[in-house]
């Protein structure tokens, strides 16, 4: 496999992760209209998981390529955090009042 194909697959993985977290935030927004803070729960979890993976990747010495895997999981988590936060804020701004 060439490098361009690997980059394309990684970008598709990140886009899929962003779409999944945006849909989860949308579903939480639809089901919990009265309690608006619930749609921010995926943001908190993915932020904590991303920070945890980055800390492990850059501070703990591991054998093999575990640190690279943790860094990639941190990147994927941060993409999920960003997508979830942006979609939650946009749902709050553009929410229709009934």
PDB file of N, CA and C in Angstrom:
ATOM      1  N   UNK A   1       0.845  -1.182   0.000  1.00  0.00           N
ATOM      2  CA  UNK A   1       0.000   0.000   0.000  1.00  0.00           C
ATOM      3  C   UNK A   1       0.884   1.236   0.000  1.00  0.00           C
ATOM      4  N   UNK A   2       0.492   2.175  -0.807  1.00  0.00           N
ATOM      5  CA  UNK A   2       1.285   3.393  -0.858  1.00  0.00           C
ATOM      6  C   UNK A   2       0.821   4.383   0.209  1.00  0.00           C
ATOM      7  N   UNK A   3       1.587   5.409   0.413  1.00  0.00           N
ATOM      8  CA  UNK A   3       1.344   6.366   1.480  1.00  0.00           C
ATOM      9  C   UNK A   3       0.062   7.157   1.262  1.00  0.00           C
ATOM     10  N   UNK A   4      -0.244   7.482   0.021  1.00  0.00           N
ATOM     11  CA  UNK A   4      -1.447   8.262  -0.255  1.00  0.00           C
ATOM     12  C   UNK A   4      -2.713   7.485   0.116  1.00  0.00           C
ATOM     13  N   UNK A   5      -2.712   6.191  -0.104  1.00  0.00           N
ATOM     14  CA  UNK A   5      -3.869   5.370   0.251  1.00  0.00           C
ATOM     15  C   UNK A   5      -4.052   5.295   1.765  1.00  0.00           C
ATOM     16  N   UNK A   6      -2.952   5.230   2.493  1.00  0.00           N
ATOM     17  CA  UNK A   6      -3.020   5.186   3.955  1.00  0.00           C
ATOM     18  C   UNK A   6      -3.537   6.512   4.494  1.00  0.00           C
ATOM     19  N   UNK A   7      -3.084   7.628   3.939  1.00  0.00           N
ATOM     20  CA  UNK A   7      -3.567   8.937   4.364  1.00  0.00           C
ATOM     21  C   UNK A   7      -5.052   9.091   4.079  1.00  0.00           C
ATOM     22  N   UNK A   8      -5.500   8.607   2.930  1.00  0.00           N
ATOM     23  CA  UNK A   8      -6.911   8.699   2.576  1.00  0.00           C
ATOM     24  C   UNK A   8      -7.759   7.886   3.547  1.00  0.00           C
ATOM     25  N   UNK A   9      -7.314   6.702   3.899  1.00  0.00           N
ATOM     26  CA  UNK A   9      -8.054   5.873   4.842  1.00  0.00           C
ATOM     27  C   UNK A   9      -8.110   6.518   6.228  1.00  0.00           C
ATOM     28  N   UNK A  10      -7.022   7.163   6.643  1.00  0.00           N
ATOM     29  CA  UNK A  10      -7.005   7.826   7.942  1.00  0.00           C
ATOM     30  C   UNK A  10      -7.954   9.028   7.953  1.00  0.00           C
ATOM     31  N   UNK A  11      -7.977   9.782   6.879  1.00  0.00           N
ATOM     32  CA  UNK A  11      -8.890  10.923   6.779  1.00  0.00           C
ATOM     33  C   UNK A  11     -10.338  10.444   6.781  1.00  0.00           C
ATOM     34  N   UNK A  12     -10.618   9.345   6.087  1.00  0.00           N
ATOM     35  CA  UNK A  12     -11.972   8.785   6.107  1.00  0.00           C
ATOM     36  C   UNK A  12     -12.346   8.295   7.500  1.00  0.00           C
ATOM     37  N   UNK A  13     -11.394   7.721   8.221  1.00  0.00           N
ATOM     38  CA  UNK A  13     -11.638   7.298   9.595  1.00  0.00           C
ATOM     39  C   UNK A  13     -11.974   8.489  10.483  1.00  0.00           C
ATOM     40  N   UNK A  14     -11.239   9.578  10.327  1.00  0.00           N
ATOM     41  CA  UNK A  14     -11.509  10.781  11.116  1.00  0.00           C
ATOM     42  C   UNK A  14     -12.860  11.388  10.757  1.00  0.00           C
ATOM     43  N   UNK A  15     -13.199  11.407   9.469  1.00  0.00           N
ATOM     44  CA  UNK A  15     -14.495  11.941   9.042  1.00  0.00           C
ATOM     45  C   UNK A  15     -15.637  11.070   9.565  1.00  0.00           C
ATOM     46  N   UNK A  16     -15.452   9.762   9.545  1.00  0.00           N
ATOM     47  CA  UNK A  16     -16.464   8.864  10.086  1.00  0.00           C
ATOM     48  C   UNK A  16     -16.650   9.050  11.583  1.00  0.00           C
ATOM     49  N   UNK A  17     -15.555   9.231  12.292  1.00  0.00           N
ATOM     50  CA  UNK A  17     -15.626   9.481  13.729  1.00  0.00           C
ATOM     51  C   UNK A  17     -16.369  10.780  14.019  1.00  0.00           C
ATOM     52  N   UNK A  18     -16.069  11.812  13.251  1.00  0.00           N
ATOM     53  CA  UNK A  18     -16.755  13.094  13.434  1.00  0.00           C
ATOM     54  C   UNK A  18     -18.246  12.948  13.155  1.00  0.00           C
ATOM     55  N   UNK A  19     -18.599  12.218  12.116  1.00  0.00           N
ATOM     56  CA  UNK A  19     -20.016  12.022  11.789  1.00  0.00           C
ATOM     57  C   UNK A  19     -20.736  11.234  12.873  1.00  0.00           C
ATOM     58  N   UNK A  20     -20.094  10.205  13.397  1.00  0.00           N
ATOM     59  CA  UNK A  20     -20.716   9.393  14.452  1.00  0.00           C
ATOM     60  C   UNK A  20     -20.974  10.229  15.698  1.00  0.00           C
ATOM     61  N   UNK A  21     -20.006  11.028  16.110  1.00  0.00           N
ATOM     62  CA  UNK A  21     -20.200  11.836  17.311  1.00  0.00           C
ATOM     63  C   UNK A  21     -21.198  12.967  17.081  1.00  0.00           C
ATOM     64  N   UNK A  22     -21.276  13.494  15.873  1.00  0.00           N
ATOM     65  CA  UNK A  22     -22.298  14.500  15.574  1.00  0.00           C
ATOM     66  C   UNK A  22     -23.695  13.887  15.635  1.00  0.00           C
ATOM     67  N   UNK A  23     -23.838  12.661  15.147  1.00  0.00           N
ATOM     68  CA  UNK A  23     -25.137  11.985  15.203  1.00  0.00           C
ATOM     69  C   UNK A  23     -25.512  11.652  16.649  1.00  0.00           C
ATOM     70  N   UNK A  24     -24.552  11.204  17.442  1.00  0.00           N
ATOM     71  CA  UNK A  24     -24.834  10.929  18.858  1.00  0.00           C
ATOM     72  C   UNK A  24     -25.293  12.199  19.561  1.00  0.00           C
ATOM     73  N   UNK A  25     -24.640  13.320  19.278  1.00  0.00           N
ATOM     74  CA  UNK A  25     -25.034  14.593  19.873  1.00  0.00           C
ATOM     75  C   UNK A  25     -26.416  15.014  19.403  1.00  0.00           C
ATOM     76  N   UNK A  26     -26.711  14.788  18.123  1.00  0.00           N
ATOM     77  CA  UNK A  26     -28.037  15.101  17.599  1.00  0.00           C
ATOM     78  C   UNK A  26     -29.115  14.272  18.298  1.00  0.00           C
ATOM     79  N   UNK A  27     -28.870  12.981  18.473  1.00  0.00           N
ATOM     80  CA  UNK A  27     -29.848  12.131  19.146  1.00  0.00           C
ATOM     81  C   UNK A  27     -30.057  12.554  20.601  1.00  0.00           C
ATOM     82  N   UNK A  28     -28.985  12.915  21.278  1.00  0.00           N
ATOM     83  CA  UNK A  28     -29.128  13.404  22.653  1.00  0.00           C
ATOM     84  C   UNK A  28     -29.882  14.722  22.685  1.00  0.00           C
ATOM     85  N   UNK A  29     -29.671  15.559  21.687  1.00  0.00           N
ATOM     86  CA  UNK A  29     -30.393  16.835  21.592  1.00  0.00           C
ATOM     87  C   UNK A  29     -31.880  16.601  21.366  1.00  0.00           C
ATOM     88  N   UNK A  30     -32.213  15.630  20.553  1.00  0.00           N
ATOM     89  CA  UNK A  30     -33.625  15.353  20.257  1.00  0.00           C
ATOM     90  C   UNK A  30     -34.326  14.732  21.470  1.00  0.00           C
ATOM     91  N   UNK A  31     -33.694  13.765  22.121  1.00  0.00           N
ATOM     92  CA  UNK A  31     -34.345  13.046  23.204  1.00  0.00           C
ATOM     93  C   UNK A  31     -34.371  13.805  24.524  1.00  0.00           C
ATOM     94  N   UNK A  32     -33.443  14.700  24.736  1.00  0.00           N
ATOM     95  CA  UNK A  32     -33.367  15.439  25.998  1.00  0.00           C
ATOM     96  C   UNK A  32     -33.427  16.938  25.733  1.00  0.00           C
ATOM     97  N   UNK A  33     -34.549  17.413  25.258  1.00  0.00           N
ATOM     98  CA  UNK A  33     -34.688  18.838  24.942  1.00  0.00           C
ATOM     99  C   UNK A  33     -34.706  19.716  26.193  1.00  0.00           C
ATOM    100  N   UNK A  34     -35.296  19.229  27.263  1.00  0.00           N
ATOM    101  CA  UNK A  34     -35.406  20.044  28.484  1.00  0.00           C
ATOM    102  C   UNK A  34     -34.059  20.167  29.204  1.00  0.00           C
ATOM    103  N   UNK A  35     -33.305  19.080  29.225  1.00  0.00           N
ATOM    104  CA  UNK A  35     -31.998  19.095  29.896  1.00  0.00           C
ATOM    105  C   UNK A  35     -30.913  19.263  28.834  1.00  0.00           C
ATOM    106  N   UNK A  36     -30.527  20.482  28.608  1.00  0.00           N
ATOM    107  CA  UNK A  36     -29.625  20.794  27.503  1.00  0.00           C
ATOM    108  C   UNK A  36     -28.187  20.363  27.765  1.00  0.00           C
ATOM    109  N   UNK A  37     -27.813  20.175  29.001  1.00  0.00           N
ATOM    110  CA  UNK A  37     -26.430  19.819  29.325  1.00  0.00           C
ATOM    111  C   UNK A  37     -26.092  18.379  28.936  1.00  0.00           C
ATOM    112  N   UNK A  38     -27.089  17.535  28.732  1.00  0.00           N
ATOM    113  CA  UNK A  38     -26.829  16.117  28.458  1.00  0.00           C
ATOM    114  C   UNK A  38     -26.119  15.934  27.123  1.00  0.00           C
ATOM    115  N   UNK A  39     -26.382  16.809  26.173  1.00  0.00           N
ATOM    116  CA  UNK A  39     -25.734  16.643  24.867  1.00  0.00           C
ATOM    117  C   UNK A  39     -24.234  16.957  24.906  1.00  0.00           C
ATOM    118  N   UNK A  40     -23.756  17.518  26.006  1.00  0.00           N
ATOM    119  CA  UNK A  40     -22.329  17.787  26.149  1.00  0.00           C
ATOM    120  C   UNK A  40     -21.566  16.624  26.800  1.00  0.00           C
ATOM    121  N   UNK A  41     -22.250  15.585  27.211  1.00  0.00           N
ATOM    122  CA  UNK A  41     -21.595  14.445  27.861  1.00  0.00           C
ATOM    123  C   UNK A  41     -20.603  13.741  26.925  1.00  0.00           C
ATOM    124  N   UNK A  42     -20.921  13.493  25.634  1.00  0.00           N
ATOM    125  CA  UNK A  42     -19.899  12.892  24.760  1.00  0.00           C
ATOM    126  C   UNK A  42     -18.637  13.750  24.635  1.00  0.00           C
ATOM    127  N   UNK A  43     -18.799  15.068  24.704  1.00  0.00           N
ATOM    128  CA  UNK A  43     -17.634  15.962  24.649  1.00  0.00           C
ATOM    129  C   UNK A  43     -16.701  15.709  25.830  1.00  0.00           C
ATOM    130  N   UNK A  44     -17.285  15.595  26.994  1.00  0.00           N
ATOM    131  CA  UNK A  44     -16.482  15.406  28.204  1.00  0.00           C
ATOM    132  C   UNK A  44     -15.751  14.063  28.168  1.00  0.00           C
ATOM    133  N   UNK A  45     -16.470  13.009  27.773  1.00  0.00           N
ATOM    134  CA  UNK A  45     -15.844  11.688  27.729  1.00  0.00           C
ATOM    135  C   UNK A  45     -14.726  11.610  26.695  1.00  0.00           C
ATOM    136  N   UNK A  46     -14.959  12.144  25.504  1.00  0.00           N
ATOM    137  CA  UNK A  46     -13.924  12.055  24.476  1.00  0.00           C
ATOM    138  C   UNK A  46     -12.738  12.953  24.803  1.00  0.00           C
ATOM    139  N   UNK A  47     -12.987  14.091  25.440  1.00  0.00           N
ATOM    140  CA  UNK A  47     -11.873  14.942  25.855  1.00  0.00           C
ATOM    141  C   UNK A  47     -11.015  14.228  26.900  1.00  0.00           C
ATOM    142  N   UNK A  48     -11.663  13.617  27.883  1.00  0.00           N
ATOM    143  CA  UNK A  48     -10.909  12.896  28.918  1.00  0.00           C
ATOM    144  C   UNK A  48     -10.144  11.719  28.320  1.00  0.00           C
ATOM    145  N   UNK A  49     -10.776  10.966  27.432  1.00  0.00           N
ATOM    146  CA  UNK A  49     -10.118   9.823  26.804  1.00  0.00           C
ATOM    147  C   UNK A  49      -8.953  10.274  25.920  1.00  0.00           C
ATOM    148  N   UNK A  50      -9.117  11.374  25.201  1.00  0.00           N
ATOM    149  CA  UNK A  50      -8.043  11.889  24.358  1.00  0.00           C
ATOM    150  C   UNK A  50      -6.850  12.374  25.160  1.00  0.00           C
ATOM    151  N   UNK A  51      -7.118  13.108  26.224  1.00  0.00           N
ATOM    152  CA  UNK A  51      -6.021  13.593  27.076  1.00  0.00           C
ATOM    153  C   UNK A  51      -5.298  12.419  27.723  1.00  0.00           C
ATOM    154  N   UNK A  52      -6.064  11.435  28.177  1.00  0.00           N
ATOM    155  CA  UNK A  52      -5.475  10.244  28.782  1.00  0.00           C
ATOM    156  C   UNK A  52      -4.542   9.544  27.798  1.00  0.00           C
ATOM    157  N   UNK A  53      -4.968   9.373  26.564  1.00  0.00           N
ATOM    158  CA  UNK A  53      -4.129   8.700  25.569  1.00  0.00           C
ATOM    159  C   UNK A  53      -2.901   9.520  25.199  1.00  0.00           C
ATOM    160  N   UNK A  54      -3.052  10.834  25.094  1.00  0.00           N
ATOM    161  CA  UNK A  54      -1.878  11.668  24.796  1.00  0.00           C
ATOM    162  C   UNK A  54      -0.861  11.623  25.931  1.00  0.00           C
ATOM    163  N   UNK A  55      -1.338  11.662  27.168  1.00  0.00           N
ATOM    164  CA  UNK A  55      -0.420  11.602  28.303  1.00  0.00           C
ATOM    165  C   UNK A  55       0.317  10.272  28.319  1.00  0.00           C
ATOM    166  N   UNK A  56      -0.414   9.182  28.089  1.00  0.00           N
ATOM    167  CA  UNK A  56       0.239   7.875  28.048  1.00  0.00           C
ATOM    168  C   UNK A  56       1.223   7.769  26.885  1.00  0.00           C
ATOM    169  N   UNK A  57       0.877   8.338  25.753  1.00  0.00           N
ATOM    170  CA  UNK A  57       1.737   8.224  24.573  1.00  0.00           C
ATOM    171  C   UNK A  57       3.060   8.963  24.764  1.00  0.00           C
ATOM    172  N   UNK A  58       3.029  10.090  25.453  1.00  0.00           N
ATOM    173  CA  UNK A  58       4.236  10.910  25.529  1.00  0.00           C
ATOM    174  C   UNK A  58       4.990  10.810  26.843  1.00  0.00           C
ATOM    175  N   UNK A  59       4.447  10.114  27.842  1.00  0.00           N
ATOM    176  CA  UNK A  59       5.161  10.039  29.108  1.00  0.00           C
ATOM    177  C   UNK A  59       5.588   8.628  29.486  1.00  0.00           C
ATOM    178  N   UNK A  60       4.802   7.637  29.143  1.00  0.00           N
ATOM    179  CA  UNK A  60       5.090   6.261  29.549  1.00  0.00           C
ATOM    180  C   UNK A  60       5.917   5.586  28.462  1.00  0.00           C
ATOM    181  N   UNK A  61       7.011   4.979  28.872  1.00  0.00           N
ATOM    182  CA  UNK A  61       7.824   4.243  27.913  1.00  0.00           C
ATOM    183  C   UNK A  61       7.244   2.851  27.724  1.00  0.00           C
ATOM    184  N   UNK A  62       6.965   2.519  26.466  1.00  0.00           N
ATOM    185  CA  UNK A  62       6.383   1.216  26.164  1.00  0.00           C
ATOM    186  C   UNK A  62       7.276   0.476  25.175  1.00  0.00           C
ATOM    187  N   UNK A  63       6.979  -0.790  25.013  1.00  0.00           N
ATOM    188  CA  UNK A  63       7.721  -1.623  24.086  1.00  0.00           C
ATOM    189  C   UNK A  63       6.966  -1.675  22.771  1.00  0.00           C
ATOM    190  N   UNK A  64       7.653  -1.497  21.680  1.00  0.00           N
ATOM    191  CA  UNK A  64       7.006  -1.589  20.376  1.00  0.00           C
ATOM    192  C   UNK A  64       6.368  -0.273  19.969  1.00  0.00           C
ATOM    193  N   UNK A  65       5.242  -0.407  19.314  1.00  0.00           N
ATOM    194  CA  UNK A  65       4.568   0.764  18.765  1.00  0.00           C
ATOM    195  C   UNK A  65       3.328   1.150  19.560  1.00  0.00           C
ATOM    196  N   UNK A  66       3.267   0.814  20.828  1.00  0.00           N
ATOM    197  CA  UNK A  66       2.105   1.157  21.645  1.00  0.00           C
ATOM    198  C   UNK A  66       1.934   2.664  21.788  1.00  0.00           C
ATOM    199  N   UNK A  67       3.030   3.401  21.877  1.00  0.00           N
ATOM    200  CA  UNK A  67       2.920   4.847  22.030  1.00  0.00           C
ATOM    201  C   UNK A  67       2.343   5.495  20.782  1.00  0.00           C
ATOM    202  N   UNK A  68       2.665   4.973  19.607  1.00  0.00           N
ATOM    203  CA  UNK A  68       2.085   5.511  18.369  1.00  0.00           C
ATOM    204  C   UNK A  68       0.588   5.219  18.323  1.00  0.00           C
ATOM    205  N   UNK A  69       0.208   4.027  18.754  1.00  0.00           N
ATOM    206  CA  UNK A  69      -1.211   3.684  18.807  1.00  0.00           C
ATOM    207  C   UNK A  69      -1.980   4.576  19.761  1.00  0.00           C
ATOM    208  N   UNK A  70      -1.388   4.862  20.913  1.00  0.00           N
ATOM    209  CA  UNK A  70      -2.041   5.769  21.869  1.00  0.00           C
ATOM    210  C   UNK A  70      -2.156   7.177  21.310  1.00  0.00           C
ATOM    211  N   UNK A  71      -1.144   7.637  20.591  1.00  0.00           N
ATOM    212  CA  UNK A  71      -1.219   8.968  19.988  1.00  0.00           C
ATOM    213  C   UNK A  71      -2.310   9.023  18.918  1.00  0.00           C
ATOM    214  N   UNK A  72      -2.436   7.967  18.127  1.00  0.00           N
ATOM    215  CA  UNK A  72      -3.487   7.932  17.103  1.00  0.00           C
ATOM    216  C   UNK A  72      -4.867   7.886  17.756  1.00  0.00           C
ATOM    217  N   UNK A  73      -5.022   7.113  18.832  1.00  0.00           N
ATOM    218  CA  UNK A  73      -6.293   7.107  19.563  1.00  0.00           C
ATOM    219  C   UNK A  73      -6.599   8.484  20.153  1.00  0.00           C
ATOM    220  N   UNK A  74      -5.571   9.182  20.594  1.00  0.00           N
ATOM    221  CA  UNK A  74      -5.762  10.542  21.088  1.00  0.00           C
ATOM    222  C   UNK A  74      -6.230  11.483  19.999  1.00  0.00           C
ATOM    223  N   UNK A  75      -5.666  11.352  18.807  1.00  0.00           N
ATOM    224  CA  UNK A  75      -6.089  12.192  17.682  1.00  0.00           C
ATOM    225  C   UNK A  75      -7.538  11.902  17.317  1.00  0.00           C
ATOM    226  N   UNK A  76      -7.888  10.624  17.255  1.00  0.00           N
ATOM    227  CA  UNK A  76      -9.264  10.248  16.919  1.00  0.00           C
ATOM    228  C   UNK A  76     -10.231  10.762  17.991  1.00  0.00           C
ATOM    229  N   UNK A  77      -9.848  10.680  19.248  1.00  0.00           N
ATOM    230  CA  UNK A  77     -10.696  11.181  20.332  1.00  0.00           C
ATOM    231  C   UNK A  77     -10.869  12.697  20.251  1.00  0.00           C
ATOM    232  N   UNK A  78      -9.810  13.396  19.922  1.00  0.00           N
ATOM    233  CA  UNK A  78      -9.917  14.846  19.814  1.00  0.00           C
ATOM    234  C   UNK A  78     -10.799  15.267  18.631  1.00  0.00           C
ATOM    235  N   UNK A  79     -10.776  14.505  17.556  1.00  0.00           N
ATOM    236  CA  UNK A  79     -11.685  14.782  16.438  1.00  0.00           C
ATOM    237  C   UNK A  79     -13.129  14.557  16.876  1.00  0.00           C
ATOM    238  N   UNK A  80     -13.367  13.476  17.621  1.00  0.00           N
ATOM    239  CA  UNK A  80     -14.702  13.234  18.158  1.00  0.00           C
ATOM    240  C   UNK A  80     -15.144  14.325  19.114  1.00  0.00           C
ATOM    241  N   UNK A  81     -14.228  14.786  19.955  1.00  0.00           N
ATOM    242  CA  UNK A  81     -14.532  15.885  20.879  1.00  0.00           C
ATOM    243  C   UNK A  81     -14.902  17.154  20.117  1.00  0.00           C
ATOM    244  N   UNK A  82     -14.117  17.490  19.117  1.00  0.00           N
ATOM    245  CA  UNK A  82     -14.377  18.706  18.356  1.00  0.00           C
ATOM    246  C   UNK A  82     -15.712  18.634  17.628  1.00  0.00           C
ATOM    247  N   UNK A  83     -15.988  17.504  16.986  1.00  0.00           N
ATOM    248  CA  UNK A  83     -17.248  17.357  16.260  1.00  0.00           C
ATOM    249  C   UNK A  83     -18.438  17.411  17.206  1.00  0.00           C
ATOM    250  N   UNK A  84     -18.315  16.766  18.350  1.00  0.00           N
ATOM    251  CA  UNK A  84     -19.407  16.754  19.310  1.00  0.00           C
ATOM    252  C   UNK A  84     -19.637  18.139  19.909  1.00  0.00           C
ATOM    253  N   UNK A  85     -18.578  18.835  20.229  1.00  0.00           N
ATOM    254  CA  UNK A  85     -18.711  20.174  20.808  1.00  0.00           C
ATOM    255  C   UNK A  85     -19.286  21.161  19.801  1.00  0.00           C
ATOM    256  N   UNK A  86     -18.783  21.139  18.591  1.00  0.00           N
ATOM    257  CA  UNK A  86     -19.275  22.065  17.568  1.00  0.00           C
ATOM    258  C   UNK A  86     -20.748  21.800  17.262  1.00  0.00           C
ATOM    259  N   UNK A  87     -21.114  20.534  17.124  1.00  0.00           N
ATOM    260  CA  UNK A  87     -22.514  20.238  16.825  1.00  0.00           C
ATOM    261  C   UNK A  87     -23.415  20.593  18.011  1.00  0.00           C
ATOM    262  N   UNK A  88     -22.981  20.372  19.240  1.00  0.00           N
ATOM    263  CA  UNK A  88     -23.794  20.729  20.399  1.00  0.00           C
ATOM    264  C   UNK A  88     -24.007  22.239  20.489  1.00  0.00           C
ATOM    265  N   UNK A  89     -22.965  22.997  20.247  1.00  0.00           N
ATOM    266  CA  UNK A  89     -23.092  24.455  20.283  1.00  0.00           C
ATOM    267  C   UNK A  89     -23.999  24.937  19.149  1.00  0.00           C
ATOM    268  N   UNK A  90     -23.848  24.360  17.966  1.00  0.00           N
ATOM    269  CA  UNK A  90     -24.718  24.747  16.852  1.00  0.00           C
ATOM    270  C   UNK A  90     -26.171  24.377  17.120  1.00  0.00           C
ATOM    271  N   UNK A  91     -26.414  23.225  17.751  1.00  0.00           N
ATOM    272  CA  UNK A  91     -27.788  22.862  18.097  1.00  0.00           C
ATOM    273  C   UNK A  91     -28.375  23.823  19.126  1.00  0.00           C
ATOM    274  N   UNK A  92     -27.544  24.315  20.033  1.00  0.00           N
ATOM    275  CA  UNK A  92     -28.025  25.300  21.003  1.00  0.00           C
ATOM    276  C   UNK A  92     -28.334  26.642  20.337  1.00  0.00           C
ATOM    277  N   UNK A  93     -27.518  27.024  19.400  1.00  0.00           N
ATOM    278  CA  UNK A  93     -27.729  28.323  18.742  1.00  0.00           C
ATOM    279  C   UNK A  93     -28.957  28.287  17.855  1.00  0.00           C
ATOM    280  N   UNK A  94     -29.101  27.221  17.080  1.00  0.00           N
ATOM    281  CA  UNK A  94     -30.170  27.155  16.078  1.00  0.00           C
ATOM    282  C   UNK A  94     -31.371  26.317  16.514  1.00  0.00           C
ATOM    283  N   UNK A  95     -31.508  26.060  17.812  1.00  0.00           N
ATOM    284  CA  UNK A  95     -32.637  25.258  18.291  1.00  0.00           C
ATOM    285  C   UNK A  95     -33.927  26.074  18.182  1.00  0.00           C
ATOM    286  N   UNK A  96     -34.950  25.423  17.678  1.00  0.00           N
ATOM    287  CA  UNK A  96     -36.244  26.067  17.558  1.00  0.00           C
ATOM    288  C   UNK A  96     -36.988  25.951  18.875  1.00  0.00           C
ATOM    289  N   UNK A  97     -37.495  27.057  19.328  1.00  0.00           N
ATOM    290  CA  UNK A  97     -38.242  27.074  20.579  1.00  0.00           C
ATOM    291  C   UNK A  97     -39.703  26.725  20.286  1.00  0.00           C
ATOM    292  N   UNK A  98     -40.268  25.850  21.123  1.00  0.00           N
ATOM    293  CA  UNK A  98     -41.694  25.490  20.951  1.00  0.00           C
ATOM    294  C   UNK A  98     -42.521  26.104  22.057  1.00  0.00           C
TER     295      UNK A  98
END
